[in-house]
mmCIF file of C-alpha atoms in Angstrom:
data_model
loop_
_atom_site.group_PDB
_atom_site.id
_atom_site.type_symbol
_atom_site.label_atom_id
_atom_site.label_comp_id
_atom_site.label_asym_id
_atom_site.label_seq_id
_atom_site.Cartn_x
_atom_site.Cartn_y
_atom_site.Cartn_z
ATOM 1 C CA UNK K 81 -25.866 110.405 156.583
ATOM 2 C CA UNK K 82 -23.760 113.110 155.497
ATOM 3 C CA UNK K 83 -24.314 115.096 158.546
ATOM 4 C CA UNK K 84 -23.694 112.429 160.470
ATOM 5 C CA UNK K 85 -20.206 112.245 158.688
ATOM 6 C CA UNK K 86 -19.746 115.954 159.297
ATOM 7 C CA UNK K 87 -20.289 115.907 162.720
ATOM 8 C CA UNK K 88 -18.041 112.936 163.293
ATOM 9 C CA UNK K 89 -14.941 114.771 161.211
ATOM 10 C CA UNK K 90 -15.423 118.225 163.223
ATOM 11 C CA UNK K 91 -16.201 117.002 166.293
ATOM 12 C CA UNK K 92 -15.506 112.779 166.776
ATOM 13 C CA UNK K 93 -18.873 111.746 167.425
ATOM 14 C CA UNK K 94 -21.207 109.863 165.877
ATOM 15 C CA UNK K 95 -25.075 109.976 166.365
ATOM 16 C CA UNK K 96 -26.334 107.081 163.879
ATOM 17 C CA UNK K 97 -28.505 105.137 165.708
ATOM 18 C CA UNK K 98 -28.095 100.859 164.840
ATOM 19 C CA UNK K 99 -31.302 99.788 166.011
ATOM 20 C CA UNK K 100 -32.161 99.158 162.573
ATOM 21 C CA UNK K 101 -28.889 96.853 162.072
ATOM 22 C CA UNK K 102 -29.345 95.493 165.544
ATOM 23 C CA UNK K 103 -33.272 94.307 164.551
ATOM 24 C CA UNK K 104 -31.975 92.975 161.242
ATOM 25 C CA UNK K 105 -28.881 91.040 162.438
ATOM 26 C CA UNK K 106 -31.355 89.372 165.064
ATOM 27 C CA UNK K 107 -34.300 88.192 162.561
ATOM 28 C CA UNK K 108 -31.134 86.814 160.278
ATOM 29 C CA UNK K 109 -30.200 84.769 163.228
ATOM 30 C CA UNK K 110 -33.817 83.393 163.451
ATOM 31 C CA UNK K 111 -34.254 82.790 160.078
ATOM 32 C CA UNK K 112 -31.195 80.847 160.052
ATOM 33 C CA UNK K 113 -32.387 78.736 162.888
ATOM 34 C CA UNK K 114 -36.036 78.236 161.301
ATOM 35 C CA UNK K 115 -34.589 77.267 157.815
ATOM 36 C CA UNK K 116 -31.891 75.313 158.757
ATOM 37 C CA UNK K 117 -32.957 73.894 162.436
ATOM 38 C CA UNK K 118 -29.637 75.629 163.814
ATOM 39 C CA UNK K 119 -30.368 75.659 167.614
ATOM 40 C CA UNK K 120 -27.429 78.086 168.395
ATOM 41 C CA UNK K 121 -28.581 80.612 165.786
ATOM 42 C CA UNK K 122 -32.293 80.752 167.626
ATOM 43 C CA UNK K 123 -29.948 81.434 170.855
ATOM 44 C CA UNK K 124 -28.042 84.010 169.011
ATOM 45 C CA UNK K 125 -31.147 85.316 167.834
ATOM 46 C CA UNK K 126 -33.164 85.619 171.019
ATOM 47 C CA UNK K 127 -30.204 87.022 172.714
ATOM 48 C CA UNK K 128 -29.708 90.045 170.402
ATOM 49 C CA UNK K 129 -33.460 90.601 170.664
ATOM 50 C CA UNK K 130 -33.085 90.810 174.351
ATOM 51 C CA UNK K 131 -29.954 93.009 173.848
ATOM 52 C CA UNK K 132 -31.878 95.563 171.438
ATOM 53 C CA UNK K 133 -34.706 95.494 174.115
ATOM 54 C CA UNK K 134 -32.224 96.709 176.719
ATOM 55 C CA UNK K 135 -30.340 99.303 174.598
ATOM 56 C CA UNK K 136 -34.124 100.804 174.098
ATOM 57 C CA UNK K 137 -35.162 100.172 177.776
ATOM 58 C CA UNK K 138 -31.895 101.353 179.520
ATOM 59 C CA UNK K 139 -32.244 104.360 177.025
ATOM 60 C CA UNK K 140 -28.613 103.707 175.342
ATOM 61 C CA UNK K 141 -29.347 104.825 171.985
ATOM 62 C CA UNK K 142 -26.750 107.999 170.296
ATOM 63 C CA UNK K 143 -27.416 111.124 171.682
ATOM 64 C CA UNK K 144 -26.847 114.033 168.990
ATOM 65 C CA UNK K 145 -24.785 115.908 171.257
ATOM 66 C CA UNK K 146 -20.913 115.869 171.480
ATOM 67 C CA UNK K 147 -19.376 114.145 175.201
ATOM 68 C CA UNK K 148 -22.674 112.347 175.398
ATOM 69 C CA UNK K 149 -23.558 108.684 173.997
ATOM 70 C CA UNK K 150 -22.479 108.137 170.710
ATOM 71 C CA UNK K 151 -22.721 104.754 167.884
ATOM 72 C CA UNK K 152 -19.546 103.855 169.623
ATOM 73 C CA UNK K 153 -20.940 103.429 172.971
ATOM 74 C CA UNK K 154 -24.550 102.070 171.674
ATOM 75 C CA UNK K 155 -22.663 99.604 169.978
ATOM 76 C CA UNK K 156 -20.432 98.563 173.259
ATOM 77 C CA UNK K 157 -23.662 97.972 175.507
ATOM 78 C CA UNK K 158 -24.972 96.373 172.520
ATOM 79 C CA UNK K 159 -22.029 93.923 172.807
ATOM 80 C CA UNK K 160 -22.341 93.928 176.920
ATOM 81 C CA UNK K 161 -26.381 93.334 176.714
ATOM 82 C CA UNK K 162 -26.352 90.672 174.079
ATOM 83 C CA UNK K 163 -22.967 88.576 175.797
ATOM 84 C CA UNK K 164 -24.988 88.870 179.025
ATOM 85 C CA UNK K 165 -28.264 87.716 177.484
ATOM 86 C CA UNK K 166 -26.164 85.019 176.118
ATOM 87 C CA UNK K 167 -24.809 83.951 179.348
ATOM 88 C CA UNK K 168 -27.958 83.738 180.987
ATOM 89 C CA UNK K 169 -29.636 81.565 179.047
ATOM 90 C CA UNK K 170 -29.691 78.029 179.634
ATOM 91 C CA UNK K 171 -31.023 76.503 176.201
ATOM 92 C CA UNK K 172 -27.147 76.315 174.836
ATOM 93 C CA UNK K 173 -24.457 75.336 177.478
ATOM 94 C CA UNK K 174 -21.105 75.967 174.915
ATOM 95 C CA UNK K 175 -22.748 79.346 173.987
ATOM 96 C CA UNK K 176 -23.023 80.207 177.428
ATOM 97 C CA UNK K 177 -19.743 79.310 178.455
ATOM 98 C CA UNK K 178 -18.153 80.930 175.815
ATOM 99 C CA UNK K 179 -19.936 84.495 176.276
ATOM 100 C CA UNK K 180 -20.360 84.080 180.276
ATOM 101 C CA UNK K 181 -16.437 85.521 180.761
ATOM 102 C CA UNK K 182 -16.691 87.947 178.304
ATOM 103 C CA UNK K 183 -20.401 89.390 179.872
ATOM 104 C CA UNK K 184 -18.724 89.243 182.934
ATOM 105 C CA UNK K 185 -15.218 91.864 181.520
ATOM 106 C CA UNK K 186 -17.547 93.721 179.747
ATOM 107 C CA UNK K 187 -19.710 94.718 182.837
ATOM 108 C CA UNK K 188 -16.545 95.281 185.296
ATOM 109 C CA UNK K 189 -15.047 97.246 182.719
ATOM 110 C CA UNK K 190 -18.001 99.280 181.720
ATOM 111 C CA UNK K 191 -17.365 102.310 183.338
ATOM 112 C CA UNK K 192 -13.428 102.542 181.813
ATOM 113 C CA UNK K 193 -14.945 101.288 178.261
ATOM 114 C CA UNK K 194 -17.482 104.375 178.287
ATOM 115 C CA UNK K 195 -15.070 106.597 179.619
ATOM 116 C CA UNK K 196 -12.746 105.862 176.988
ATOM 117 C CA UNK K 197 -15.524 106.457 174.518
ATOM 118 C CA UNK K 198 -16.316 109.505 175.597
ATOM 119 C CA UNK K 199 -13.324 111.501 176.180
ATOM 120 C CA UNK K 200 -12.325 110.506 172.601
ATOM 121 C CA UNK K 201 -14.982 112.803 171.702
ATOM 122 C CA UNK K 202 -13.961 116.373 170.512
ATOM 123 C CA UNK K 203 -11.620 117.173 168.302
ATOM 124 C CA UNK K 204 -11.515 116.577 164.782
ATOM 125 C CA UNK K 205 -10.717 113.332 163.195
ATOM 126 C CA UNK K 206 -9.933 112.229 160.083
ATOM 127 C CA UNK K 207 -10.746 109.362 158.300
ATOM 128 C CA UNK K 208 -9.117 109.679 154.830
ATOM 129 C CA UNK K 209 -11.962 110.943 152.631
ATOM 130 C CA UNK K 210 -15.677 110.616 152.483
ATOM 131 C CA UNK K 211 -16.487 108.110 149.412
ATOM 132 C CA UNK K 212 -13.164 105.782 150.272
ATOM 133 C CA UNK K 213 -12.211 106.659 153.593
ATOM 134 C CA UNK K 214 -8.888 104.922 154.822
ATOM 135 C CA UNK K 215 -9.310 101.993 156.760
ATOM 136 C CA UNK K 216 -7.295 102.005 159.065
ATOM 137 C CA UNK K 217 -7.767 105.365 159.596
ATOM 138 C CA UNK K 218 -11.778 104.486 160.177
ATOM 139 C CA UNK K 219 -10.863 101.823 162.205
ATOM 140 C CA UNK K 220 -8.794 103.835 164.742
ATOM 141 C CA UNK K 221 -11.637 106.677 164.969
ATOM 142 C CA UNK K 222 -14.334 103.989 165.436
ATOM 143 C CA UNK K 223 -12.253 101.978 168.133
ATOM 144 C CA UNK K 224 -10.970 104.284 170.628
ATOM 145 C CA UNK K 225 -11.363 102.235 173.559
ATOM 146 C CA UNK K 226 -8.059 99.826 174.003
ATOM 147 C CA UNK K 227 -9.788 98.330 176.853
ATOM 148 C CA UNK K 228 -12.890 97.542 175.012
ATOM 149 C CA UNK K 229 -10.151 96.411 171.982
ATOM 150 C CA UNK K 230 -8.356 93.873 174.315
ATOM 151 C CA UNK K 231 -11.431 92.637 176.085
ATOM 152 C CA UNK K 232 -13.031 91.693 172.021
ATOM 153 C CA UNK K 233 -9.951 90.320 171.097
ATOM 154 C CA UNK K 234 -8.869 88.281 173.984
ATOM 155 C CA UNK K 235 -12.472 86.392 173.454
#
């Protein structure tokens, strides 16, 4: 990880790939559903399963180099795949209605959202420190894309 670090300071992008994160958070869904019976975490899970799927099949992993795909943008079709995955299904109606508007923004607004991604990429950043980097300094480098922003917080 620390080149990964390096190359984000220098140049503001980030090639750590989440698949493993994405894989995990989905098998915690579905172990929540088969210990506790939870019907909407089998959805959830199931629906980031599909969404990891697509982020391999559609070949939107990081790339390493700068102005290409970065964590940033794996993680916004990560977001796009799984609300679509989620609005397509039929098994849970309030889960469906819920992510249906917000599949439906992300995918009008993809080309903007990567756009904004991308151009972020570049110049040097900084975050505050390595060990105990500033938060809201982190926070602005990792979110560059207000439209993204507004689109996750208007849901």
């Amino acid at each position: 990880a620390p080149k990964h670090v390096q190359q984000l300071i220098e140049e503001n992008h980030l090639r750590w790939d989440s698949l493993g994160e994405f894989c995990a958070l989905g098998e915690s869904f579905k172990f929540l559903a088969e210990t506790n019976g939870a019907t909407k975490s089998q959805v959830m899970g199931d629906a980031v399963e599909a969404a990891t799927q697509k982020i391999l099949n559609e070949n939107r992993s990081p790339s390493r180099k700068v102005g290409e795909a970065d964590n940033r943008e794996s993680h916004f079709y990560f977001a796009m795949y799984w609300a679509e995955a989620l609005s397509s299904q039929n098994t849970d109606a309030d889960l469906k209605s819920i992510f249906s508007p917000i599949a439906t923004k992300l995918r009008e607004a993809e080309t903007t959202i990567v756009n904004e991604l991308r151009s972020a990429q570049g110049p040097s950043v900084d975050i505050g420190g390595y060990y105990h980097p500033d938060v809201d300094k982190v926070a602005s480098v990792m979110r560059p894309s207000k439209t993204f922003n507004d689109i996750i917080a208007s849901a």
